[in-house]
CSV table of C-alpha atoms and ligand atoms in Angstrom, one decimal:
chain,number,residue,atom,x,y,z
A,1,UNK,CA,4.4,-59.5,-29.3
A,2,UNK,CA,7.4,-59.8,-26.8
A,3,UNK,CA,10.2,-57.3,-28.2
A,4,UNK,CA,13.2,-58.4,-25.8
A,5,UNK,CA,15.8,-56.5,-26.9
A,6,UNK,CA,13.5,-53.8,-26.0
A,7,UNK,CA,12.5,-55.3,-22.5
A,8,UNK,CA,16.0,-55.8,-21.8
A,9,UNK,CA,16.6,-52.1,-21.3
A,10,UNK,CA,14.1,-52.5,-18.0
A,11,UNK,CA,16.3,-54.8,-16.7
A,12,UNK,CA,19.8,-52.8,-15.4
A,13,UNK,CA,21.0,-56.3,-14.1
A,14,UNK,CA,21.2,-58.0,-17.7
A,15,UNK,CA,23.2,-54.8,-18.9
A,16,UNK,CA,26.7,-55.6,-17.7
A,17,UNK,CA,30.0,-57.7,-18.2
A,18,UNK,CA,30.6,-60.9,-16.9
A,19,UNK,CA,34.3,-62.6,-16.9
A,20,UNK,CA,34.6,-59.4,-20.1
A,21,UNK,CA,31.4,-61.0,-21.8
A,22,UNK,CA,28.1,-59.2,-21.6
A,23,UNK,CA,26.1,-61.3,-19.3
A,24,UNK,CA,23.4,-64.1,-20.6
A,25,UNK,CA,21.9,-64.6,-18.1
A,26,UNK,CA,19.9,-68.4,-18.4
A,27,UNK,CA,19.6,-69.7,-14.6
A,28,UNK,CA,15.5,-67.9,-14.7
A,29,UNK,CA,14.5,-70.8,-13.0
A,30,UNK,CA,16.2,-70.4,-10.1
A,31,UNK,CA,15.0,-66.8,-9.6
A,32,UNK,CA,14.4,-64.0,-12.6
A,33,UNK,CA,16.2,-60.1,-12.7
A,34,UNK,CA,13.6,-57.8,-11.8
A,35,UNK,CA,12.6,-54.9,-13.8
A,36,UNK,CA,12.9,-51.1,-13.3
A,37,UNK,CA,9.5,-51.2,-12.0
A,38,UNK,CA,9.3,-53.7,-9.3
A,39,UNK,CA,13.1,-52.1,-8.2
A,40,UNK,CA,11.0,-48.3,-8.2
A,41,UNK,CA,8.3,-49.7,-6.4
A,42,UNK,CA,10.4,-50.8,-3.5
A,43,UNK,CA,12.1,-47.9,-3.3
A,44,UNK,CA,9.1,-45.6,-3.3
A,45,UNK,CA,7.6,-47.7,-0.7
A,46,UNK,CA,10.9,-47.0,1.8
A,47,UNK,CA,10.9,-43.9,1.2
A,48,UNK,CA,7.7,-42.6,1.1
A,49,UNK,CA,5.0,-45.3,2.5
A,50,UNK,CA,7.1,-47.3,5.0
A,51,UNK,CA,4.4,-48.7,8.2
A,52,UNK,CA,3.2,-51.3,9.8
A,53,UNK,CA,-0.2,-52.5,8.2
A,54,UNK,CA,-3.2,-53.7,9.5
A,55,UNK,CA,-2.5,-51.8,12.9
A,56,UNK,CA,-2.5,-47.6,12.6
A,57,UNK,CA,-4.8,-45.0,11.8
A,58,UNK,CA,-2.2,-42.9,10.6
A,59,UNK,CA,-1.7,-41.7,6.9
A,60,UNK,CA,1.5,-44.1,6.0
A,61,UNK,CA,-0.2,-47.1,8.3
A,62,UNK,CA,-3.3,-47.0,5.9
A,63,UNK,CA,-1.2,-46.1,2.7
A,64,UNK,CA,1.4,-49.5,3.2
A,65,UNK,CA,-2.0,-51.8,4.3
A,66,UNK,CA,-4.1,-50.1,1.0
A,67,UNK,CA,-0.6,-50.8,-1.1
A,68,UNK,CA,-0.4,-54.2,0.4
A,69,UNK,CA,-3.9,-55.4,0.8
A,70,UNK,CA,-4.2,-54.0,-3.4
A,71,UNK,CA,-1.4,-56.3,-4.0
A,72,UNK,CA,-3.4,-59.2,-2.4
A,73,UNK,CA,-6.4,-58.7,-5.2
A,74,UNK,CA,-3.6,-58.6,-8.5
A,75,UNK,CA,-2.6,-61.7,-7.3
A,76,UNK,CA,-6.4,-62.7,-7.0
A,77,UNK,CA,-7.2,-61.7,-10.3
A,78,UNK,CA,-3.7,-63.1,-12.0
A,79,UNK,CA,-4.8,-66.8,-11.1
A,80,UNK,CA,-8.6,-66.2,-11.3
A,81,UNK,CA,-9.2,-66.8,-7.7
A,82,UNK,CA,-12.7,-66.4,-5.8
A,83,UNK,CA,-11.7,-64.6,-3.5
A,84,UNK,CA,-8.7,-62.8,-1.7
A,85,UNK,CA,-9.8,-64.6,1.5
A,86,UNK,CA,-8.0,-67.6,-1.0
A,87,UNK,CA,-4.7,-65.7,-1.1
A,88,UNK,CA,-2.8,-66.3,1.5
A,89,UNK,CA,1.0,-64.4,1.4
A,90,UNK,CA,4.1,-66.3,2.1
A,91,UNK,CA,7.5,-66.6,2.2
A,92,UNK,CA,7.6,-68.7,-1.0
A,93,UNK,CA,6.5,-71.8,-2.4
A,94,UNK,CA,8.9,-73.9,0.1
A,95,UNK,CA,6.8,-72.3,3.1
A,96,UNK,CA,3.5,-72.6,1.2
A,97,UNK,CA,3.9,-76.2,0.5
A,98,UNK,CA,4.5,-76.4,4.1
A,99,UNK,CA,1.6,-74.9,5.5
A,100,UNK,CA,-0.4,-77.3,3.6
A,101,UNK,CA,1.4,-80.3,4.8
A,102,UNK,CA,1.3,-79.6,8.2
A,103,UNK,CA,-2.1,-77.4,8.5
A,104,UNK,CA,-4.3,-79.0,6.2
A,105,UNK,CA,-2.2,-83.0,6.7
A,106,UNK,CA,-1.9,-82.6,10.5
A,107,UNK,CA,-5.9,-82.1,10.6
A,108,UNK,CA,-6.9,-84.8,7.4
A,109,UNK,CA,-4.1,-87.5,7.0
A,110,UNK,CA,-4.5,-90.5,9.0
A,111,UNK,CA,-2.5,-93.4,9.9
A,112,UNK,CA,-2.7,-95.8,6.3
A,113,UNK,CA,-3.7,-92.7,4.4
A,114,UNK,CA,-1.4,-92.5,0.6
A,115,UNK,CA,0.0,-88.9,-0.4
A,116,UNK,CA,0.5,-89.1,-3.6
A,117,UNK,CA,3.7,-87.1,-5.6
A,118,UNK,CA,6.1,-87.9,-8.7
A,119,UNK,CA,9.6,-88.4,-9.0
A,120,UNK,CA,9.8,-84.9,-10.8
A,121,UNK,CA,9.4,-83.3,-7.8
A,122,UNK,CA,11.3,-80.3,-6.1
A,123,UNK,CA,12.7,-81.3,-2.3
A,124,UNK,CA,10.5,-78.5,-1.9
A,125,UNK,CA,7.0,-81.1,-2.8
A,126,UNK,CA,9.0,-84.1,-1.3
A,127,UNK,CA,9.9,-83.3,2.0
A,128,UNK,CA,6.8,-81.7,3.9
A,129,UNK,CA,5.6,-84.8,2.8
A,130,UNK,CA,7.6,-87.2,3.7
A,131,UNK,CA,7.8,-85.6,7.4
A,132,UNK,CA,3.7,-85.5,7.2
A,133,UNK,CA,3.5,-89.5,6.8
A,134,UNK,CA,6.1,-89.9,9.3
A,135,UNK,CA,4.2,-88.3,11.7
A,136,UNK,CA,0.8,-89.5,11.0
A,137,UNK,CA,2.0,-93.5,9.9
A,138,UNK,CA,1.0,-92.5,6.3
A,139,UNK,CA,2.9,-93.8,3.2
A,140,UNK,CA,4.6,-91.6,0.6
A,141,UNK,CA,3.8,-93.0,-2.9
A,142,UNK,CA,5.5,-91.8,-6.5
A,143,UNK,CA,3.7,-91.6,-10.1
A,144,UNK,CA,6.7,-92.5,-12.6
A,145,UNK,CA,7.7,-90.8,-15.8
A,146,UNK,CA,7.5,-92.3,-19.2
A,147,UNK,CA,11.0,-92.8,-21.0
A,148,UNK,CA,9.9,-89.7,-23.1
A,149,UNK,CA,9.8,-87.7,-19.5
A,150,UNK,CA,6.6,-87.1,-18.8
A,151,UNK,CA,4.5,-88.1,-15.8
A,152,UNK,CA,3.1,-91.5,-16.6
A,153,UNK,CA,-0.8,-90.7,-16.4
A,154,UNK,CA,-1.0,-94.6,-16.7
A,155,UNK,CA,0.7,-94.5,-13.1
A,156,UNK,CA,-0.9,-91.6,-12.2
A,157,UNK,CA,-4.6,-93.8,-12.4
A,158,UNK,CA,-3.0,-96.9,-10.7
A,159,UNK,CA,-1.7,-95.1,-7.8
A,160,UNK,CA,-4.4,-92.4,-7.3
A,161,UNK,CA,-7.0,-94.8,-5.2
A,162,UNK,CA,-9.4,-94.7,-2.3
A,163,UNK,CA,-6.7,-94.6,0.0
A,164,UNK,CA,-4.8,-91.2,-1.5
A,165,UNK,CA,-6.0,-88.2,0.7
A,166,UNK,CA,-3.9,-86.0,-1.1
A,167,UNK,CA,-2.2,-85.3,-4.8
A,168,UNK,CA,0.7,-83.1,-4.9
A,169,UNK,CA,2.5,-82.3,-8.4
A,170,UNK,CA,4.6,-79.9,-10.2
A,171,UNK,CA,2.5,-77.5,-12.7
A,172,UNK,CA,5.9,-77.2,-14.4
A,173,UNK,CA,9.1,-79.4,-13.8
A,174,UNK,CA,12.4,-77.5,-12.9
A,175,UNK,CA,14.5,-80.3,-14.5
A,176,UNK,CA,12.6,-82.2,-17.6
A,177,UNK,CA,11.0,-79.0,-18.5
A,178,UNK,CA,7.3,-80.4,-19.0
A,179,UNK,CA,4.4,-79.5,-18.1
A,180,UNK,CA,2.0,-81.7,-16.4
A,181,UNK,CA,-1.9,-82.3,-16.6
A,182,UNK,CA,-3.1,-81.1,-12.9
A,183,UNK,CA,-6.3,-80.0,-14.3
A,184,UNK,CA,-6.6,-83.9,-15.3
A,185,UNK,CA,-4.7,-85.3,-12.3
A,186,UNK,CA,-6.9,-83.1,-10.3
A,187,UNK,CA,-10.1,-84.7,-11.3
A,188,UNK,CA,-8.4,-88.2,-10.9
A,189,UNK,CA,-8.0,-87.1,-7.2
A,190,UNK,CA,-11.3,-85.7,-6.4
A,191,UNK,CA,-12.6,-88.4,-8.1
A,192,UNK,CA,-11.3,-90.5,-5.4
A,193,UNK,CA,-12.0,-87.9,-2.7
A,194,UNK,CA,-8.4,-86.7,-2.5
A,195,UNK,CA,-7.4,-82.8,-2.6
A,196,UNK,CA,-5.0,-81.9,-5.6
A,197,UNK,CA,-1.9,-79.6,-4.4
A,198,UNK,CA,0.0,-77.8,-7.0
A,199,UNK,CA,3.3,-76.7,-7.0
A,200,UNK,CA,3.6,-73.6,-9.3
A,201,UNK,CA,7.0,-72.3,-9.1
A,202,UNK,CA,7.9,-72.5,-12.7
A,203,UNK,CA,4.6,-72.5,-13.9
A,204,UNK,CA,3.1,-68.9,-13.0
A,205,UNK,CA,5.8,-67.1,-14.0
A,206,UNK,CA,5.6,-68.5,-17.4
A,207,UNK,CA,2.1,-68.7,-18.8
A,208,UNK,CA,-2.0,-68.3,-17.3
A,209,UNK,CA,-2.9,-69.7,-14.9
A,210,UNK,CA,-6.4,-70.0,-13.5
A,211,UNK,CA,-7.1,-72.1,-10.3
A,212,UNK,CA,-10.5,-72.4,-10.5
A,213,UNK,CA,-10.4,-74.1,-14.2
A,214,UNK,CA,-7.6,-76.3,-13.0
A,215,UNK,CA,-9.9,-76.8,-10.3
A,216,UNK,CA,-6.6,-77.0,-7.5
A,217,UNK,CA,-7.5,-77.2,-3.9
A,218,UNK,CA,-3.8,-75.6,-3.2
A,219,UNK,CA,-1.8,-74.1,-5.3
A,220,UNK,CA,1.7,-72.3,-4.1
A,221,UNK,CA,4.1,-69.9,-6.2
A,222,UNK,CA,7.2,-67.9,-5.4
A,223,UNK,CA,7.7,-64.0,-6.0
A,224,UNK,CA,11.0,-64.0,-7.1
A,225,UNK,CA,10.6,-66.2,-9.8
A,226,UNK,CA,8.0,-63.7,-11.5
A,227,UNK,CA,10.3,-60.6,-11.4
A,228,UNK,CA,9.1,-60.1,-7.9
A,229,UNK,CA,11.4,-59.7,-4.8
A,230,UNK,CA,12.6,-63.0,-2.8
A,231,UNK,CA,10.9,-63.6,0.2
A,232,UNK,CA,7.6,-63.1,-1.1
A,233,UNK,CA,5.1,-65.7,-2.4
A,234,UNK,CA,1.7,-67.1,-2.3
A,235,UNK,CA,-0.3,-70.2,-1.1
A,236,UNK,CA,-4.0,-70.2,-2.7
A,237,UNK,CA,-6.2,-72.3,-0.8
A,238,UNK,CA,-10.0,-73.1,-1.4
A,239,UNK,CA,-12.2,-71.4,0.9
A,240,UNK,CA,-14.0,-74.7,2.3
A,241,UNK,CA,-10.5,-75.7,3.1
A,242,UNK,CA,-8.7,-72.7,4.6
A,243,UNK,CA,-11.3,-72.3,6.8
A,244,UNK,CA,-11.1,-75.6,9.0
A,245,UNK,CA,-7.6,-75.4,9.0
A,246,UNK,CA,-5.6,-74.2,11.5
A,247,UNK,CA,-3.1,-71.7,11.5
A,248,UNK,CA,0.7,-72.9,11.3
A,249,UNK,CA,2.3,-69.8,12.7
A,250,UNK,CA,0.9,-67.9,15.7
A,251,UNK,CA,1.1,-64.3,17.4
A,252,UNK,CA,0.5,-61.0,16.1
A,253,UNK,CA,-1.9,-59.9,13.5
A,254,UNK,CA,-3.5,-63.1,13.3
A,255,UNK,CA,-5.9,-63.2,16.1
A,256,UNK,CA,-9.3,-61.8,16.7
A,257,UNK,CA,-9.3,-61.8,20.9
A,258,UNK,CA,-6.2,-63.1,23.0
A,259,UNK,CA,-7.2,-64.6,27.0
A,260,UNK,CA,-5.3,-66.2,29.5
A,261,UNK,CA,-5.6,-69.6,28.4
A,262,UNK,CA,-6.7,-69.6,24.6
A,263,UNK,CA,-7.6,-66.7,21.7
A,264,UNK,CA,-9.4,-66.6,18.5
A,265,UNK,CA,-8.1,-66.0,14.7
A,266,UNK,CA,-9.0,-63.2,12.5
A,267,UNK,CA,-11.1,-64.3,9.8
A,268,UNK,CA,-9.7,-65.2,6.6
A,269,UNK,CA,-7.0,-65.1,5.2
A,270,UNK,CA,-5.4,-62.9,8.1
A,271,UNK,CA,-5.7,-65.7,10.5
A,272,UNK,CA,-2.5,-67.4,8.6
A,273,UNK,CA,-0.6,-64.4,8.5
A,274,UNK,CA,1.0,-64.1,11.9
A,275,UNK,CA,3.6,-61.3,12.5
A,276,UNK,CA,4.8,-58.2,10.5
A,277,UNK,CA,4.7,-59.5,7.2
A,278,UNK,CA,6.7,-58.8,3.8
A,279,UNK,CA,4.7,-55.6,3.4
A,280,UNK,CA,7.5,-54.2,0.4
A,281,UNK,CA,7.7,-57.6,-1.0
A,282,UNK,CA,4.1,-58.0,-1.3
A,283,UNK,CA,3.5,-54.3,-2.5
A,284,UNK,CA,6.8,-54.9,-5.4
A,285,UNK,CA,4.6,-59.1,-6.2
A,286,UNK,CA,1.8,-56.7,-7.0
A,287,UNK,CA,4.1,-54.8,-9.2
A,288,UNK,CA,5.9,-57.7,-10.5
A,289,UNK,CA,2.4,-58.9,-12.0
A,290,UNK,CA,1.2,-55.7,-13.2
A,291,UNK,CA,4.2,-55.9,-15.8
A,292,UNK,CA,3.5,-59.3,-16.3
A,293,UNK,CA,-0.2,-58.7,-16.9
A,294,UNK,CA,0.7,-55.5,-19.5
A,295,UNK,CA,3.3,-58.1,-21.7
A,296,UNK,CA,0.3,-61.0,-21.2
A,297,UNK,CA,1.1,-64.6,-19.9
A,298,UNK,CA,-0.1,-66.1,-23.0
A,299,UNK,CA,2.8,-63.9,-25.1
A,300,UNK,CA,5.4,-64.7,-22.8
A,301,UNK,CA,4.5,-68.4,-22.8
A,302,UNK,CA,4.2,-68.3,-27.2
A,303,UNK,CA,7.9,-66.4,-27.0
A,304,UNK,CA,9.1,-68.8,-24.7
A,305,UNK,CA,8.0,-71.4,-27.0
A,306,UNK,CA,9.6,-69.4,-30.0
A,307,UNK,CA,13.0,-69.4,-28.1
A,308,UNK,CA,12.9,-73.1,-27.4
A,309,UNK,CA,11.6,-73.7,-31.0
A,310,UNK,CA,14.8,-72.1,-31.9
A,311,UNK,CA,17.5,-73.2,-29.2
A,312,UNK,CA,16.7,-77.0,-28.3
A,313,UNK,CA,17.7,-78.1,-32.0
A,314,UNK,CA,20.7,-76.3,-32.2
A,315,UNK,CA,21.5,-78.1,-28.6
A,316,UNK,CA,20.4,-81.4,-29.6
A,317,UNK,CA,22.9,-81.4,-32.6
A,318,UNK,CA,25.8,-81.0,-30.5
A,319,UNK,CA,27.8,-84.3,-30.2
A,320,UNK,CA,27.5,-85.8,-26.9
A,321,UNK,CA,24.9,-83.4,-25.4
A,322,UNK,CA,22.1,-84.9,-23.8
A,323,UNK,CA,19.1,-82.9,-23.4
A,324,UNK,CA,16.5,-84.2,-20.1
A,325,UNK,CA,12.9,-84.5,-20.6
A,326,UNK,CA,10.3,-84.4,-23.8
A,327,UNK,CA,12.8,-83.9,-27.1
A,328,UNK,CA,10.1,-82.4,-28.9
A,329,UNK,CA,10.3,-78.6,-29.1
A,330,UNK,CA,6.8,-78.8,-28.9
A,331,UNK,CA,6.4,-80.2,-25.2
A,332,UNK,CA,9.3,-78.4,-23.7
A,333,UNK,CA,9.5,-75.7,-21.6
A,334,UNK,CA,12.1,-73.3,-21.4
A,335,UNK,CA,13.6,-75.4,-18.5
A,336,UNK,CA,16.5,-77.2,-20.3
A,337,UNK,CA,18.5,-79.7,-18.3
A,338,UNK,CA,21.4,-81.1,-20.6
A,339,UNK,CA,25.1,-83.2,-19.6
A,340,UNK,CA,28.4,-83.0,-22.3
A,341,UNK,CA,29.3,-86.6,-22.2
A,342,UNK,CA,32.8,-87.1,-19.9
A,343,UNK,CA,32.3,-83.5,-18.4
A,344,UNK,CA,31.1,-83.3,-15.0
A,345,UNK,CA,28.1,-80.2,-14.8
A,346,UNK,CA,29.9,-78.2,-13.0
A,347,UNK,CA,33.0,-78.1,-14.8
A,348,UNK,CA,30.4,-77.2,-17.6
A,349,UNK,CA,28.9,-74.6,-15.7
A,350,UNK,CA,32.2,-72.8,-14.7
A,351,UNK,CA,33.7,-73.1,-18.4
A,352,UNK,CA,29.9,-71.3,-19.4
A,353,UNK,CA,30.5,-68.7,-17.0
A,354,UNK,CA,34.0,-67.9,-18.4
A,355,UNK,CA,32.3,-66.9,-21.5
A,356,UNK,CA,29.7,-64.9,-19.4
A,357,UNK,CA,26.7,-67.3,-19.8
A,358,UNK,CA,25.0,-68.3,-16.4
A,359,UNK,CA,23.8,-71.5,-16.2
A,360,UNK,CA,22.9,-73.2,-13.0
A,361,UNK,CA,24.4,-76.9,-12.5
A,362,UNK,CA,23.5,-79.4,-9.7
A,363,UNK,CA,21.1,-81.8,-8.6
A,364,UNK,CA,18.3,-78.7,-8.7
A,365,UNK,CA,17.0,-79.6,-5.8
A,366,UNK,CA,15.3,-82.9,-7.0
A,367,UNK,CA,17.8,-85.6,-6.1
A,368,UNK,CA,14.9,-88.3,-5.9
A,369,UNK,CA,14.4,-87.1,-10.0
A,370,UNK,CA,18.1,-87.3,-10.7
A,371,UNK,CA,18.2,-90.8,-8.7
A,372,UNK,CA,15.5,-92.1,-11.1
A,373,UNK,CA,17.2,-90.9,-14.0
A,374,UNK,CA,20.6,-92.4,-13.1
A,375,UNK,CA,22.5,-89.0,-13.4
A,376,UNK,CA,24.2,-87.4,-10.6
A,377,UNK,CA,23.9,-83.8,-11.9
A,378,UNK,CA,23.0,-81.9,-14.9
A,379,UNK,CA,23.3,-78.4,-16.1
A,380,UNK,CA,20.4,-76.3,-17.0
A,381,UNK,CA,19.5,-73.7,-19.0
A,382,UNK,CA,16.4,-71.7,-18.0
A,383,UNK,CA,14.9,-68.6,-20.4
A,384,UNK,CA,12.9,-65.9,-19.9
A,385,UNK,CA,11.0,-63.6,-21.8
A,386,UNK,CA,14.3,-61.2,-21.6
A,387,UNK,CA,15.9,-63.5,-23.5
A,388,UNK,CA,17.1,-63.7,-27.4
A,389,UNK,CA,17.7,-65.9,-29.7
A,390,UNK,CA,21.4,-64.2,-29.8
A,391,UNK,CA,21.6,-65.2,-25.9
A,392,UNK,CA,20.4,-69.1,-27.4
A,393,UNK,CA,23.4,-68.8,-30.1
A,394,UNK,CA,25.6,-67.8,-27.0
A,395,UNK,CA,25.1,-70.5,-25.0
A,396,UNK,CA,26.0,-72.6,-27.9
A,397,UNK,CA,28.8,-71.3,-28.9
A,398,UNK,CA,29.9,-71.3,-25.1
A,399,UNK,CA,29.2,-75.1,-25.4
A,400,UNK,CA,30.9,-75.5,-28.3
A,401,UNK,CA,33.9,-73.6,-26.8
A,402,UNK,CA,33.8,-75.2,-23.6
A,403,UNK,CA,33.8,-78.8,-25.5
A,404,UNK,CA,37.1,-77.5,-27.6
A,405,UNK,CA,38.7,-76.3,-23.7
A,406,UNK,CA,38.3,-79.7,-21.9
A,407,UNK,CA,39.3,-81.4,-25.3
A,408,UNK,CA,42.6,-79.0,-25.9
A,409,UNK,CA,42.9,-76.5,-23.4
A,410,UNK,CA,41.8,-73.7,-24.9
A,411,UNK,CA,39.0,-71.5,-25.3
B,501,C6P,N1,13.5,-73.9,-7.7
B,501,C6P,C1,15.4,-73.8,-9.1
B,501,C6P,O1,16.3,-73.7,-9.6
B,501,C6P,P1,11.7,-71.1,-3.4
B,501,C6P,O2,12.7,-71.6,-3.3
B,501,C6P,O3,10.5,-71.5,-2.0
B,501,C6P,O4,10.8,-69.8,-4.1
B,501,C6P,O5,11.0,-72.5,-4.1
B,501,C6P,C2,10.9,-73.8,-4.4
B,501,C6P,C3,10.7,-74.5,-5.5
B,501,C6P,C4,9.6,-75.2,-5.6
B,501,C6P,N2,9.1,-76.1,-6.5
B,501,C6P,C5,9.5,-76.1,-8.0
B,501,C6P,C6,9.1,-76.6,-8.9
B,501,C6P,C7,11.0,-75.3,-7.8
B,501,C6P,O6,11.5,-74.9,-8.9
B,501,C6P,C8,12.1,-74.4,-6.8
B,501,C6P,C9,12.7,-73.5,-7.1
B,501,C6P,C10,15.0,-73.6,-8.2
B,501,C6P,O7,15.0,-74.6,-9.6
B,501,C6P,C11,15.7,-73.2,-6.6
B,501,C6P,S1,15.9,-74.6,-5.9
């Protein structure tokens, strides 16, 4: 069982006042806070082990390499990849998806081919495909969303055709808070000879993920959304693809032999990792994985479901408040986008901040989705395992106070 009250003590940043109120941090979909164990790992690394990896034979270099490659093994176990050769360190989900679009895309996509995404994708899972489609004269096709806020699987069956070469879908939406059936989509893609790319930025931090069970060809996620530092992320790729793909970046670390006119690459996974990597970030991501693994991803998932079951009906009961995505708590993750009638979401978020409650407002890097929903922006509260029912109550109270403020001018 998750004991959020106890766990919060391990997150020093949560223990502060904002605008004279105790902080309620509900912007976890943007980035999560870091526990002492992760912060300590970063400090220890720079205090004791800092050296470049893969190059030196001295003790510090060996320690750094051992810890960095150890973190890769932790990632492998965490997402159930077959081999560490399939685990590439990147800067984050955005870089991971760009690598797939550039490397796999340039190699396999031809004129007239189709790339299938959905209306609920983050810009990082749209723009790399738009650019690829432009380079190759290919077509970008969007799967619809149902009235109830789910990916329209009937439409997916219509749109994934013999022309489809890539299907790329978010495992969990960063706005609608739905979990998409990526295993089923992978099956549809594979039946048509296409590959399945999964944007796992909002899934890996919150639920168990098994890339083999999903049969994903590529799976991307970010360290900073799962208690790790910024600037480190992962691209999982099936070895059969990574082996035939060309690296996207070239330089030190990734080469086997350099001649005057051409060069050869190191074996996987290093052939993709040019230059000095984010060593401290990788090691600290390993520490974050240790931390989450002790809690248990199934426990985290169950606890967040309990929080959503608690807060969603309270939000839905507020007059003039619209929740986006599924209305049933059991179908909604801890990402809850909402609007208050007559108020701009930025005003709502600013007013909530005055009450110490941190939420995000805007288009959440999902402009096509907001156009589809016909709203310019939304507010969004997003929960993690260190949030409590008291946090949920503070959100609800702050929303009532916001309504009061904008109606009568007092908080
Ligand atoms: N979403 C949010 O507030 P990076 O920035 O590379 O770590 O992650 C990009 C990304 C990709 N896919 C999804 C589904 C995401 O939610 C994000 C990041 C943040 O919703 C920042 S825009």
